């Protein structure tokens, strides 16, 4: 796989497009400008990698729409050195964006094939997250607490267990709702027992499922 001038040109156009759709965080836009999204899409979808669409990956899952990746990442307000837990590694693209922003990333995937393929692609690009194969509902208690937690699958409810793995002052970004329509929530942990929840509008994700495949 190569990252040609043509890919770079298409990528610049895509980043301009999501900027026009309202993404203002320059650091996020720059990180996405640096990452070849076509490495992460399924065979035959390289051409469409630079359109603002979710696309199929293995195991009936999807790589999130670039606008959505930018939106969730902006809400997370990533600082260099932040210890972040991502649930739903999928293609690994969102992980690459977080790593490009300087995060210390822990990422969990319940589909074995994606757990394996994502690591291969990320390694090829020089990104090294701590990758785990398992049920994200459990989080990673041994490595908690986290500064930030990002859920990239649609959750039916807010997983209490994951809130417990957040630092005080920490932030969770999670799409919550029914199968085909979720609300993007940003939850800020104010103290051990208090949370502030903001609603950032409707999105559609593949479902967050229990157990592992
Ligand atoms: N962040 C990914 C998005 C992939 S779609 C990307 O950039 O490509 C959501 C992913 O969440 C899927 O790969 C799905 O298998 C995974 N997932 C769903 N429920 C999960 C769970 N309980 N634990 C871990 N991963 C889960």
mmCIF file of C-alpha atoms and ligand atoms in Angstrom:
data_model
loop_
_atom_site.group_PDB
_atom_site.id
_atom_site.type_symbol
_atom_site.label_atom_id
_atom_site.label_comp_id
_atom_site.label_asym_id
_atom_site.label_seq_id
_atom_site.Cartn_x
_atom_site.Cartn_y
_atom_site.Cartn_z
ATOM 1 C CA UNK A 1 0.000 0.000 0.000
ATOM 2 C CA UNK A 2 1.314 3.465 -0.838
ATOM 3 C CA UNK A 3 0.222 6.994 -0.042
ATOM 4 C CA UNK A 4 0.460 8.766 -3.393
ATOM 5 C CA UNK A 5 0.195 12.467 -4.259
ATOM 6 C CA UNK A 6 -3.245 11.678 -5.584
ATOM 7 C CA UNK A 7 -4.344 10.217 -2.226
ATOM 8 C CA UNK A 8 -2.884 13.248 -0.454
ATOM 9 C CA UNK A 9 -4.811 15.558 -2.774
ATOM 10 C CA UNK A 10 -8.072 13.698 -2.218
ATOM 11 C CA UNK A 11 -7.432 13.782 1.516
ATOM 12 C CA UNK A 12 -6.915 17.545 1.507
ATOM 13 C CA UNK A 13 -10.294 17.912 -0.211
ATOM 14 C CA UNK A 14 -11.973 15.634 2.326
ATOM 15 C CA UNK A 15 -10.533 17.611 5.247
ATOM 16 C CA UNK A 16 -11.755 20.864 3.655
ATOM 17 C CA UNK A 17 -15.176 19.273 3.301
ATOM 18 C CA UNK A 18 -15.480 18.273 6.977
ATOM 19 C CA UNK A 19 -14.145 21.703 7.957
ATOM 20 C CA UNK A 20 -16.989 23.231 5.941
ATOM 21 C CA UNK A 21 -19.401 20.932 7.766
ATOM 22 C CA UNK A 22 -18.383 22.613 11.028
ATOM 23 C CA UNK A 23 -15.291 20.902 12.448
ATOM 24 C CA UNK A 24 -13.122 23.698 13.855
ATOM 25 C CA UNK A 25 -10.453 21.882 15.848
ATOM 26 C CA UNK A 26 -7.308 22.508 13.780
ATOM 27 C CA UNK A 27 -5.292 19.843 15.588
ATOM 28 C CA UNK A 28 -7.873 17.204 14.743
ATOM 29 C CA UNK A 29 -8.040 18.325 11.101
ATOM 30 C CA UNK A 30 -4.261 18.259 10.851
ATOM 31 C CA UNK A 31 -4.039 14.789 12.391
ATOM 32 C CA UNK A 32 -6.580 13.524 9.864
ATOM 33 C CA UNK A 33 -4.675 15.177 7.045
ATOM 34 C CA UNK A 34 -1.647 13.103 8.052
ATOM 35 C CA UNK A 35 -3.369 9.710 8.140
ATOM 36 C CA UNK A 36 -3.929 7.687 4.946
ATOM 37 C CA UNK A 37 -7.525 6.541 5.486
ATOM 38 C CA UNK A 38 -7.353 4.296 2.422
ATOM 39 C CA UNK A 39 -5.037 1.962 4.358
ATOM 40 C CA UNK A 40 -7.925 1.228 6.727
ATOM 41 C CA UNK A 41 -10.795 0.583 4.306
ATOM 42 C CA UNK A 42 -11.627 -2.842 2.835
ATOM 43 C CA UNK A 43 -10.147 -3.971 -0.473
ATOM 44 C CA UNK A 44 -11.956 -2.295 -3.353
ATOM 45 C CA UNK A 45 -13.008 0.729 -1.288
ATOM 46 C CA UNK A 46 -9.727 2.676 -1.579
ATOM 47 C CA UNK A 47 -11.362 5.100 -4.032
ATOM 48 C CA UNK A 48 -14.167 5.869 -1.637
ATOM 49 C CA UNK A 49 -11.876 6.260 1.362
ATOM 50 C CA UNK A 50 -11.767 10.006 0.675
ATOM 51 C CA UNK A 51 -15.498 10.592 0.562
ATOM 52 C CA UNK A 52 -17.232 11.574 3.802
ATOM 53 C CA UNK A 53 -18.880 8.182 4.325
ATOM 54 C CA UNK A 54 -18.827 5.250 6.707
ATOM 55 C CA UNK A 55 -17.532 2.237 4.770
ATOM 56 C CA UNK A 56 -17.611 -1.529 5.295
ATOM 57 C CA UNK A 57 -14.658 -3.284 6.955
ATOM 58 C CA UNK A 58 -14.418 -6.987 7.946
ATOM 59 C CA UNK A 59 -16.864 -8.789 10.252
ATOM 60 C CA UNK A 60 -19.879 -6.730 9.080
ATOM 61 C CA UNK A 61 -18.534 -3.629 10.842
ATOM 62 C CA UNK A 62 -17.816 -0.133 9.526
ATOM 63 C CA UNK A 63 -15.089 2.457 9.631
ATOM 64 C CA UNK A 64 -16.866 5.548 10.964
ATOM 65 C CA UNK A 65 -17.616 8.511 8.700
ATOM 66 C CA UNK A 66 -14.686 10.993 8.740
ATOM 67 C CA UNK A 67 -16.987 13.789 9.972
ATOM 68 C CA UNK A 68 -18.031 11.572 12.888
ATOM 69 C CA UNK A 69 -14.423 10.688 13.737
ATOM 70 C CA UNK A 70 -13.532 14.393 13.703
ATOM 71 C CA UNK A 71 -16.623 15.264 15.783
ATOM 72 C CA UNK A 72 -15.978 12.638 18.477
ATOM 73 C CA UNK A 73 -12.270 13.473 18.601
ATOM 74 C CA UNK A 74 -12.989 17.206 18.940
ATOM 75 C CA UNK A 75 -15.386 16.524 21.827
ATOM 76 C CA UNK A 76 -12.665 14.535 23.564
ATOM 77 C CA UNK A 77 -10.278 17.533 23.523
ATOM 78 C CA UNK A 78 -7.174 15.330 23.406
ATOM 79 C CA UNK A 79 -4.013 16.589 25.069
ATOM 80 C CA UNK A 80 -0.553 15.079 24.483
ATOM 81 C CA UNK A 81 0.033 12.321 26.991
ATOM 82 C CA UNK A 82 -3.674 11.779 27.771
ATOM 83 C CA UNK A 83 -4.343 8.189 28.769
ATOM 84 C CA UNK A 84 -7.291 7.204 26.611
ATOM 85 C CA UNK A 85 -9.454 4.085 26.391
ATOM 86 C CA UNK A 86 -11.176 3.445 23.067
ATOM 87 C CA UNK A 87 -13.934 0.837 22.836
ATOM 88 C CA UNK A 88 -14.339 -0.556 19.292
ATOM 89 C CA UNK A 89 -10.953 -0.539 17.546
ATOM 90 C CA UNK A 90 -12.577 -1.614 14.265
ATOM 91 C CA UNK A 91 -10.329 -0.643 11.368
ATOM 92 C CA UNK A 92 -7.921 1.189 13.675
ATOM 93 C CA UNK A 93 -8.469 4.547 11.958
ATOM 94 C CA UNK A 94 -9.856 6.376 14.993
ATOM 95 C CA UNK A 95 -7.008 4.890 17.037
ATOM 96 C CA UNK A 96 -4.501 6.373 14.562
ATOM 97 C CA UNK A 97 -6.115 9.814 14.954
ATOM 98 C CA UNK A 98 -5.826 9.628 18.761
ATOM 99 C CA UNK A 99 -2.218 8.434 18.586
ATOM 100 C CA UNK A 100 -1.338 11.167 16.083
ATOM 101 C CA UNK A 101 -2.638 13.651 18.680
ATOM 102 C CA UNK A 102 -0.185 12.237 21.220
ATOM 103 C CA UNK A 103 -2.485 10.054 23.294
ATOM 104 C CA UNK A 104 -1.320 7.018 25.212
ATOM 105 C CA UNK A 105 -3.974 4.740 23.780
ATOM 106 C CA UNK A 106 -5.602 1.566 25.053
ATOM 107 C CA UNK A 107 -8.095 0.109 22.581
ATOM 108 C CA UNK A 108 -10.472 -2.864 22.856
ATOM 109 C CA UNK A 109 -12.163 -4.831 20.061
ATOM 110 C CA UNK A 110 -14.569 -7.784 20.348
ATOM 111 C CA UNK A 111 -14.046 -9.089 16.781
ATOM 112 C CA UNK A 112 -10.886 -11.201 16.548
ATOM 113 C CA UNK A 113 -10.302 -10.481 12.838
ATOM 114 C CA UNK A 114 -10.437 -6.709 13.414
ATOM 115 C CA UNK A 115 -8.308 -6.917 16.548
ATOM 116 C CA UNK A 116 -5.623 -8.568 14.388
ATOM 117 C CA UNK A 117 -5.973 -6.564 11.159
ATOM 118 C CA UNK A 118 -6.073 -3.179 12.904
ATOM 119 C CA UNK A 119 -2.773 -3.857 14.673
ATOM 120 C CA UNK A 120 -1.140 -4.829 11.407
ATOM 121 C CA UNK A 121 -2.182 -1.619 9.648
ATOM 122 C CA UNK A 122 -1.319 0.613 12.601
ATOM 123 C CA UNK A 123 2.115 -0.964 12.949
ATOM 124 C CA UNK A 124 2.776 -0.419 9.239
ATOM 125 C CA UNK A 125 2.095 3.289 9.772
ATOM 126 C CA UNK A 126 4.217 3.469 12.921
ATOM 127 C CA UNK A 127 1.382 3.625 15.472
ATOM 128 C CA UNK A 128 1.524 1.419 18.547
ATOM 129 C CA UNK A 129 -1.542 1.377 20.781
ATOM 130 C CA UNK A 130 -2.047 -1.145 23.583
ATOM 131 C CA UNK A 131 -4.557 -3.374 21.767
ATOM 132 C CA UNK A 132 -6.859 -5.811 23.541
ATOM 133 C CA UNK A 133 -9.222 -8.484 22.297
ATOM 134 C CA UNK A 134 -12.247 -8.581 24.590
ATOM 135 C CA UNK A 135 -15.610 -7.188 25.592
ATOM 136 C CA UNK A 136 -15.350 -3.421 25.930
ATOM 137 C CA UNK A 137 -18.167 -3.427 28.475
ATOM 138 C CA UNK A 138 -15.534 -4.650 30.941
ATOM 139 C CA UNK A 139 -13.173 -1.789 30.117
ATOM 140 C CA UNK A 140 -9.601 -2.338 31.269
ATOM 141 C CA UNK A 141 -9.782 -2.101 35.080
ATOM 142 C CA UNK A 142 -6.090 -3.023 35.462
ATOM 143 C CA UNK A 143 -5.094 0.138 33.552
ATOM 144 C CA UNK A 144 -7.763 2.468 34.894
ATOM 145 C CA UNK A 145 -8.387 5.281 35.647
ATOM 146 C CA UNK A 146 -8.334 6.974 32.222
ATOM 147 C CA UNK A 147 -8.301 10.675 31.341
ATOM 148 C CA UNK A 148 -10.711 10.047 28.479
ATOM 149 C CA UNK A 149 -12.900 7.189 27.272
ATOM 150 C CA UNK A 150 -14.206 7.061 23.698
ATOM 151 C CA UNK A 151 -16.895 4.600 22.636
ATOM 152 C CA UNK A 152 -17.155 4.147 18.864
ATOM 153 C CA UNK A 153 -20.184 1.819 18.806
ATOM 154 C CA UNK A 154 -23.791 2.701 19.639
ATOM 155 C CA UNK A 155 -24.509 1.797 23.276
ATOM 156 C CA UNK A 156 -28.067 1.068 24.477
ATOM 157 C CA UNK A 157 -27.231 2.712 27.840
ATOM 158 C CA UNK A 158 -24.316 4.427 29.524
ATOM 159 C CA UNK A 159 -22.099 1.605 30.859
ATOM 160 C CA UNK A 160 -21.702 2.318 34.576
ATOM 161 C CA UNK A 161 -18.623 0.142 34.724
ATOM 162 C CA UNK A 162 -16.807 2.372 32.235
ATOM 163 C CA UNK A 163 -17.736 5.562 34.106
ATOM 164 C CA UNK A 164 -16.013 4.031 37.127
ATOM 165 C CA UNK A 165 -12.802 3.737 35.093
ATOM 166 C CA UNK A 166 -12.733 7.477 34.398
ATOM 167 C CA UNK A 167 -10.572 9.885 36.414
ATOM 168 C CA UNK A 168 -12.252 12.720 38.279
ATOM 169 C CA UNK A 169 -12.192 15.539 35.746
ATOM 170 C CA UNK A 170 -12.178 12.940 32.981
ATOM 171 C CA UNK A 171 -14.370 12.888 29.896
ATOM 172 C CA UNK A 172 -16.354 10.150 28.176
ATOM 173 C CA UNK A 173 -17.725 10.525 24.647
ATOM 174 C CA UNK A 174 -20.368 7.943 23.809
ATOM 175 C CA UNK A 175 -23.233 7.546 21.322
ATOM 176 C CA UNK A 176 -26.244 6.267 23.305
ATOM 177 C CA UNK A 177 -29.610 5.077 22.075
ATOM 178 C CA UNK A 178 -31.584 2.618 19.969
ATOM 179 C CA UNK A 179 -30.049 0.461 17.215
ATOM 180 C CA UNK A 180 -30.405 2.912 14.349
ATOM 181 C CA UNK A 181 -30.240 6.262 16.122
ATOM 182 C CA UNK A 182 -28.016 7.455 18.940
ATOM 183 C CA UNK A 183 -27.371 10.748 20.703
ATOM 184 C CA UNK A 184 -23.758 11.811 21.053
ATOM 185 C CA UNK A 185 -23.173 12.357 24.762
ATOM 186 C CA UNK A 186 -20.191 13.982 26.406
ATOM 187 C CA UNK A 187 -20.043 13.087 30.078
ATOM 188 C CA UNK A 188 -17.702 14.929 32.400
ATOM 189 C CA UNK A 189 -16.866 13.314 35.727
ATOM 190 C CA UNK A 190 -17.014 16.173 38.205
ATOM 191 C CA UNK A 191 -16.402 14.082 41.348
ATOM 192 C CA UNK A 192 -16.507 10.422 42.369
ATOM 193 C CA UNK A 193 -20.307 10.572 42.266
ATOM 194 C CA UNK A 194 -21.236 13.586 40.100
ATOM 195 C CA UNK A 195 -21.407 13.831 36.332
ATOM 196 C CA UNK A 196 -22.318 16.544 33.871
ATOM 197 C CA UNK A 197 -23.906 15.266 30.648
ATOM 198 C CA UNK A 198 -24.129 17.206 27.386
ATOM 199 C CA UNK A 199 -26.037 16.104 24.288
ATOM 200 C CA UNK A 200 -24.323 16.825 20.978
ATOM 201 C CA UNK A 201 -26.947 15.529 18.571
ATOM 202 C CA UNK A 202 -27.924 12.501 16.532
ATOM 203 C CA UNK A 203 -25.548 9.977 14.959
ATOM 204 C CA UNK A 204 -25.753 6.395 13.686
ATOM 205 C CA UNK A 205 -23.261 3.712 14.742
ATOM 206 C CA UNK A 206 -23.069 -0.074 14.552
ATOM 207 C CA UNK A 207 -24.254 -1.483 17.892
ATOM 208 C CA UNK A 208 -22.095 -2.016 20.962
ATOM 209 C CA UNK A 209 -22.546 -5.739 21.633
ATOM 210 C CA UNK A 210 -21.870 -7.903 24.677
ATOM 211 C CA UNK A 211 -19.242 -10.657 24.753
ATOM 212 C CA UNK A 212 -16.594 -11.362 22.121
ATOM 213 C CA UNK A 213 -16.562 -13.033 18.697
HETATM 214 N N1 LIG B 1 -13.265 3.102 15.786
HETATM 215 C C1 LIG B 1 -13.579 2.255 14.662
HETATM 216 C C2 LIG B 1 -15.074 2.154 14.471
HETATM 217 C C3 LIG B 1 -15.476 0.758 14.198
HETATM 218 S S1 LIG B 1 -17.210 0.431 14.307
HETATM 219 C C4 LIG B 1 -12.864 2.703 13.404
HETATM 220 O O1 LIG B 1 -12.244 3.771 13.409
HETATM 221 O O2 LIG B 1 -12.856 1.982 12.405
HETATM 222 C C5 LIG B 1 -17.377 -0.101 15.984
HETATM 223 C C6 LIG B 1 -16.540 -1.253 16.430
HETATM 224 O O3 LIG B 1 -16.929 -1.558 17.780
HETATM 225 C C7 LIG B 1 -16.733 -2.563 15.658
HETATM 226 O O4 LIG B 1 -15.504 -3.001 15.178
HETATM 227 C C8 LIG B 1 -17.317 -3.522 16.691
HETATM 228 O O5 LIG B 1 -16.893 -4.867 16.525
HETATM 229 C C9 LIG B 1 -16.807 -2.932 17.992
HETATM 230 N N2 LIG B 1 -17.557 -3.295 19.188
HETATM 231 C C10 LIG B 1 -18.903 -3.390 19.359
HETATM 232 N N3 LIG B 1 -19.193 -3.748 20.623
HETATM 233 C C11 LIG B 1 -18.003 -3.882 21.287
HETATM 234 C C12 LIG B 1 -17.642 -4.275 22.624
HETATM 235 N N4 LIG B 1 -18.544 -4.598 23.541
HETATM 236 N N5 LIG B 1 -16.327 -4.305 22.919
HETATM 237 C C13 LIG B 1 -15.370 -3.996 22.003
HETATM 238 N N6 LIG B 1 -15.657 -3.645 20.729
HETATM 239 C C14 LIG B 1 -16.951 -3.588 20.369
#
